[in-house]
């Protein structure tokens, strides 16, 4: 049985990756320090004989007994308010963390896949974004801690590949959503759905003309799985190219959920990318992958998940320091 280590296993994507690899017959070791993730996301795997869990901060040396065939490095705060709240940890997990992961991969002769992001393109001047675009990132803006950590992570991964000859993969993930996102993580889908469930108004930042393209989690996981087992070692965009403005998206969510909320406008956060849409030609041609789940279906499943949360979870807040993020 092949063994895979998944860092960030108690997070949104990490927990779905654990499910996928267990379903495919792998032995899975999950690792997380619960910085932004939750034990609840992996609670259902406790009894699974193929699953074990190590509570550990990957910015410290990682020690794993026995062989490893694959490592998927997904540990990192991922939402703008998270990396505003914990900027140093965000930089450390993308630098010290990836160094430890790559060192472990070298020692175990394992293949490693690194979770990168569309944020490496910053506020893009090329549209849609191809993997060849170098990006437009403000290193000292509020998003700099995340964007630069992820860019460093890619550079380090390519250096280990070129210098040490280890087998590496880099996925550039575009906005992905689905069950097990944290309702209070500030990202737009949990934010809007939480507001609807609490009977609050939907907060659209700026005039809502900025665009995003949303990928359902099952599609994302399938793309990552295919990339890991491909023989392509340069970055690949995985995301859904169906682009929508945030204002239209807010209206769509209200309609889809039969919500009674109104829309209110707030200031646009500093360096909020004005448009984002993946060019997925590489994923289509190299991986034979394209997204299958339409937004209507994915959003319904996600809303059903949020509806199942407790009242306590519905009212937990994480908005400390959030005002610093918004243009005054
Ligand atoms: P998440 O916050 O739900 O999961 C991240 C997990 O990493 C959490 O469980 C957290 O506790 C853990 N973690 C953070 N620092 C750690 C450390 N030092 N040691 C051990 N564990 C640590 O976020 P997510 O949406 O699941 O994102 C997972 C990965 O995918 C991240 O690397 C993120 O940058 C990347 N990504 C996600 C998206 C998206 O739309 N969801 C988009 C682009 C990139
Ligand atoms: N957004 C918004 N209202 C919210 C939360 C987010 O209008 O309550 C906007 C945000 O400004 C951005 C988009 O929605 O333009 C997506 O934000 P998110 O935090 O989900 O991720 P990003 O793609 O910016 O990393």
XYZ file of C-alpha atoms and ligand atoms in Angstrom:
397
model
C 0.000 0.000 0.000
C 1.505 3.390 -0.985
C 1.833 5.982 1.787
C 0.996 9.647 1.428
C 1.570 12.524 3.859
C -0.939 15.388 3.612
C -0.055 18.605 5.451
C -2.975 20.898 6.283
C -5.108 17.748 6.598
C -7.609 19.303 9.019
C -8.340 22.160 6.639
C -10.899 22.458 3.881
C -8.912 21.082 0.908
C -6.618 18.891 3.018
C -9.532 16.956 4.517
C -11.063 16.332 1.071
C -7.656 15.140 -0.158
C -7.514 12.676 2.756
C -10.917 11.311 1.688
C -9.813 11.006 -1.928
C -6.540 9.180 -1.217
C -8.198 6.814 1.270
C -10.914 6.036 -1.284
C -8.213 5.318 -3.859
C -6.592 2.773 -1.497
C -3.625 4.760 -0.157
C -2.442 4.839 3.431
C -2.817 8.460 4.550
C -0.924 10.303 7.260
C -2.589 13.637 7.993
C -0.626 16.448 9.619
C -1.936 19.750 10.982
C -1.504 22.152 13.888
C -5.143 23.383 13.756
C -4.069 26.965 13.100
C -7.048 27.553 10.777
C -8.366 23.988 10.440
C -10.593 21.942 12.718
C -10.554 18.396 14.161
C -14.185 18.241 13.017
C -13.049 18.053 9.369
C -11.274 14.737 9.948
C -13.478 13.350 12.718
C -15.094 10.893 10.254
C -11.660 9.390 9.428
C -10.775 8.452 13.004
C -11.995 4.866 12.641
C -10.491 4.398 9.158
C -7.689 1.809 9.362
C -5.737 3.532 6.566
C -5.674 6.909 8.315
C -3.419 8.269 11.024
C -2.976 11.823 12.248
C -0.012 13.742 13.657
C -0.600 17.113 15.311
C 2.458 19.077 14.265
C 3.533 22.513 13.083
C 5.329 21.935 9.768
C 7.555 24.967 10.294
C 9.417 22.663 12.733
C 11.420 19.615 11.594
C 9.075 16.885 10.341
C 9.811 13.356 11.504
C 7.926 10.458 9.894
C 8.614 6.779 10.631
C 8.822 4.437 7.661
C 8.622 5.034 3.925
C 6.673 7.756 2.138
C 5.718 7.720 -1.545
C 3.981 11.085 -1.833
C 3.698 14.347 0.104
C 1.015 16.955 -0.540
C 1.852 20.264 1.111
C -1.423 22.077 1.802
C -0.681 23.620 5.207
C -1.126 27.403 5.046
C -3.658 30.017 6.057
C -5.624 30.588 2.863
C -8.149 33.354 3.364
C -7.305 37.080 3.310
C -8.507 37.707 6.853
C -6.553 34.676 8.095
C -3.277 35.835 6.650
C -3.913 39.360 7.866
C -4.487 37.983 11.367
C -1.460 35.652 11.308
C 1.021 37.152 8.839
C 4.219 35.716 10.340
C 2.860 32.150 10.477
C 1.743 32.569 6.862
C 5.254 33.535 5.772
C 6.797 30.767 7.879
C 4.629 27.943 6.578
C 5.367 28.944 2.977
C 9.123 29.188 3.603
C 10.333 27.138 6.610
C 7.398 24.757 6.128
C 8.080 24.039 2.477
C 11.795 23.651 3.218
C 11.019 20.946 5.783
C 8.583 19.261 3.395
C 11.111 19.232 0.549
C 13.861 17.969 2.854
C 11.559 15.149 3.952
C 10.731 14.337 0.324
C 14.446 14.157 -0.473
C 15.158 11.878 2.498
C 12.246 9.551 1.685
C 12.611 9.760 -2.115
C 8.962 10.794 -2.228
C 7.203 12.849 -4.906
C 5.918 16.142 -3.535
C 3.010 18.307 -4.684
C 2.883 21.893 -3.471
C -0.359 23.889 -3.125
C 0.286 27.200 -4.821
C -2.335 29.754 -5.734
C -3.733 32.187 -8.280
C -2.447 34.841 -5.850
C 1.026 34.389 -7.378
C -0.440 36.440 -10.243
C -1.381 39.226 -7.775
C -3.708 41.842 -9.279
C -3.211 40.483 -12.802
C -2.547 42.615 -15.843
C -3.045 39.599 -18.132
C -6.470 38.047 -18.494
C -7.240 35.161 -18.262
C -4.110 34.132 -16.396
C -1.818 31.619 -18.073
C 0.964 29.853 -16.219
C 3.527 31.871 -18.194
C 2.358 35.176 -16.637
C 4.800 36.374 -13.922
C 2.213 38.337 -11.966
C 1.718 41.756 -10.444
C 2.262 41.450 -6.701
C 2.777 44.156 -4.079
C 5.267 42.520 -1.671
C 4.492 44.915 1.191
C 0.709 45.107 0.772
C -1.620 43.180 3.113
C -1.672 40.213 0.723
C 2.126 40.259 0.325
C 2.683 37.805 3.206
C 0.648 35.154 1.430
C 1.552 35.938 -2.177
C 5.288 36.152 -1.561
C 5.307 33.041 0.643
C 3.632 31.133 -2.174
C 6.015 32.550 -4.786
C 8.984 31.614 -2.584
C 7.444 28.170 -2.157
C 7.350 27.682 -5.936
C 10.972 28.875 -6.275
C 12.139 26.528 -3.509
C 10.263 23.615 -5.060
C 11.851 24.188 -8.471
C 15.282 24.534 -6.809
C 14.874 21.159 -5.079
C 13.735 19.687 -8.357
C 16.612 21.129 -10.378
C 19.373 20.822 -7.789
C 18.444 17.629 -5.924
C 16.455 15.961 -8.698
C 13.397 15.283 -6.543
C 10.065 14.718 -8.239
C 7.848 17.784 -7.753
C 4.443 19.071 -8.858
C 2.992 22.582 -8.402
C -0.737 23.291 -8.549
C -1.928 26.903 -8.816
C -5.331 26.722 -7.202
C -7.979 29.290 -8.145
C -10.881 30.112 -5.764
C -12.320 26.784 -4.643
C -15.369 26.239 -2.444
C -17.483 23.527 -0.877
C -18.431 21.791 2.373
C -15.953 22.117 5.291
C -14.948 25.679 4.515
C -14.918 27.630 7.763
C -18.032 29.756 7.893
C -16.152 32.658 9.465
C -12.998 32.537 7.330
C -13.998 35.746 5.544
C -13.872 34.292 2.035
C -16.718 35.449 -0.078
C -18.836 32.280 -0.233
C -18.849 31.482 3.496
C -19.243 35.219 4.182
C -22.355 35.575 1.969
C -23.894 32.276 3.047
C -23.304 33.049 6.727
C -24.931 36.445 6.251
C -27.969 34.837 4.644
C -28.285 32.258 7.415
C -28.032 34.970 10.107
C -30.495 37.202 8.274
C -27.877 39.914 7.708
C -27.206 42.027 4.615
C -24.621 40.808 2.118
C -21.437 42.892 2.215
C -20.154 43.503 -1.320
C -16.704 45.109 -1.268
C -16.102 47.991 -3.673
C -18.728 48.328 -6.397
C -18.701 44.549 -6.884
C -17.337 44.760 -10.433
C -14.247 42.710 -9.489
C -14.465 39.171 -10.847
C -13.680 35.686 -9.589
C -14.233 32.180 -10.984
C -15.316 29.536 -8.492
C -14.336 25.863 -8.655
C -16.252 23.181 -6.733
C -14.061 21.163 -4.370
C -14.652 17.751 -6.046
C -13.368 19.124 -9.355
C -10.349 20.685 -7.666
C -9.423 17.457 -5.868
C -9.702 15.467 -9.100
C -7.412 17.961 -10.864
C -4.826 17.765 -8.078
C -4.938 13.968 -8.123
C -4.387 13.891 -11.885
C -1.523 16.372 -11.640
C 0.253 14.318 -8.969
C 0.240 11.264 -11.225
C 1.142 13.138 -14.406
C 4.751 13.550 -15.472
C 4.546 17.364 -15.704
C 6.649 19.314 -13.197
C 5.882 22.948 -14.061
C 2.966 24.839 -12.431
C -0.561 24.030 -13.614
C -3.651 26.190 -13.034
C -6.619 24.286 -11.624
C -9.846 26.248 -11.398
C -13.156 26.856 -13.069
C -12.932 29.457 -15.859
C -16.567 30.555 -15.533
C -16.083 34.151 -14.417
C -18.626 36.290 -12.557
C -18.572 39.715 -10.920
C -18.939 39.719 -7.137
C -22.095 41.848 -7.378
C -23.774 39.384 -9.758
C -22.565 36.576 -7.558
C -24.195 38.147 -4.480
C -27.499 38.409 -6.380
C -27.159 34.817 -7.574
C -26.616 33.532 -4.015
C -29.641 35.424 -2.702
C -31.784 33.930 -5.461
C -30.387 30.423 -5.085
C -31.004 30.319 -1.335
C -34.320 32.195 -1.422
C -32.581 34.596 0.944
C -34.262 37.788 2.169
C -30.996 39.717 2.565
C -30.239 43.014 0.831
C -26.864 44.022 -0.585
C -24.742 46.696 1.122
C -21.471 48.087 -0.217
C -18.240 48.320 1.824
C -14.803 49.663 0.902
C -12.682 47.501 -1.372
C -9.768 45.867 0.525
C -6.282 47.067 -0.398
C -4.815 45.256 -3.446
C -7.977 43.201 -3.964
C -7.439 41.694 -7.456
C -9.883 43.303 -9.890
C -10.208 40.299 -12.156
C -9.292 36.666 -11.853
C -9.926 33.812 -14.222
C -7.744 30.798 -14.982
C -6.593 29.783 -18.414
C -6.892 25.998 -18.027
C -5.517 24.966 -21.415
C -2.622 23.126 -19.740
C -4.881 21.207 -17.347
C -7.125 20.245 -20.266
C -4.356 19.114 -22.586
C -1.786 17.674 -20.175
C -4.111 16.220 -17.525
C -7.240 15.718 -19.612
C -9.038 17.563 -16.796
C -11.803 20.135 -16.856
C -14.365 21.084 -14.195
C -17.661 19.173 -14.242
C -19.742 20.722 -11.445
C -21.722 23.832 -12.392
C -22.005 26.703 -9.905
C -25.709 26.087 -9.241
C -25.068 22.490 -8.126
C -21.897 23.256 -6.168
C -23.439 26.206 -4.358
C -26.474 24.191 -3.332
C -24.305 21.463 -1.789
C -22.245 24.104 -0.006
C -25.306 25.906 1.364
C -26.716 22.575 2.615
C -23.452 22.080 4.519
C -23.572 25.538 6.108
C -27.221 25.016 7.033
C -26.169 21.929 9.030
C -23.878 23.948 11.347
C -24.786 24.657 14.974
C -26.017 28.058 16.145
C -22.705 28.516 17.949
C -20.757 27.918 14.729
C -23.060 30.252 12.861
C -22.268 33.138 15.218
C -18.529 32.551 15.759
C -16.599 35.547 14.540
C -13.109 36.019 13.248
C -13.236 39.607 12.172
C -10.660 40.927 14.632
C -8.297 43.321 12.826
C -10.370 43.001 9.686
C -10.818 46.767 9.453
C -7.070 47.163 8.857
C -7.539 45.308 5.633
C -10.042 47.742 4.245
C -9.049 50.989 2.591
C -9.835 53.928 4.863
P -7.622 25.949 5.319
O -7.291 27.105 6.167
O -8.968 25.334 5.450
O -6.554 24.792 5.513
C -5.207 25.021 5.805
C -4.773 24.022 6.882
O -3.358 24.195 7.137
C -5.487 24.249 8.209
O -6.026 23.051 8.692
C -4.379 24.777 9.146
O -4.596 24.457 10.483
C -3.156 24.104 8.538
N -1.898 24.775 8.877
C -1.594 26.089 8.723
N -0.332 26.331 9.137
C 0.179 25.130 9.557
C 1.423 24.735 10.084
N 2.419 25.605 10.283
N 1.611 23.426 10.381
C 0.626 22.522 10.183
N -0.587 22.839 9.685
C -0.816 24.137 9.378
O -7.375 26.405 3.805
P -7.677 25.662 2.430
O -8.617 26.475 1.659
O -7.986 24.229 2.678
O -6.265 25.795 1.717
C -5.363 24.697 1.691
C -4.181 25.034 0.809
O -4.635 25.321 -0.523
C -3.390 26.259 1.264
O -2.012 26.026 1.047
C -3.889 27.360 0.361
O -2.916 28.356 0.170
C -4.180 26.601 -0.926
N -5.185 27.305 -1.745
C -6.506 27.221 -1.454
C -7.425 27.914 -2.232
C -8.919 27.829 -2.005
O -9.668 28.468 -2.754
N -9.410 27.068 -1.056
C -6.979 28.719 -3.288
C -5.619 28.804 -3.532
C -4.725 28.068 -2.757
N -15.763 39.942 -0.960
C -16.900 40.703 -0.791
N -17.585 40.589 0.387
C -17.202 39.771 1.404
C -16.046 38.990 1.225
C -15.333 39.108 0.031
O -17.301 41.448 -1.691
O -17.884 39.741 2.453
C -15.019 40.054 -2.223
C -13.524 40.350 -2.073
O -13.307 41.724 -1.964
C -12.973 39.750 -3.356
C -13.900 38.579 -3.648
O -15.084 38.789 -2.875
O -13.070 40.687 -4.401
C -13.309 37.215 -3.269
O -12.818 37.324 -1.966
P -12.230 36.098 -1.152
O -11.841 36.607 0.188
O -13.170 34.956 -1.207
O -10.932 35.607 -1.925
P -9.848 36.289 -2.862
O -10.199 35.781 -4.204
O -9.929 37.794 -2.799
O -8.567 35.777 -2.344
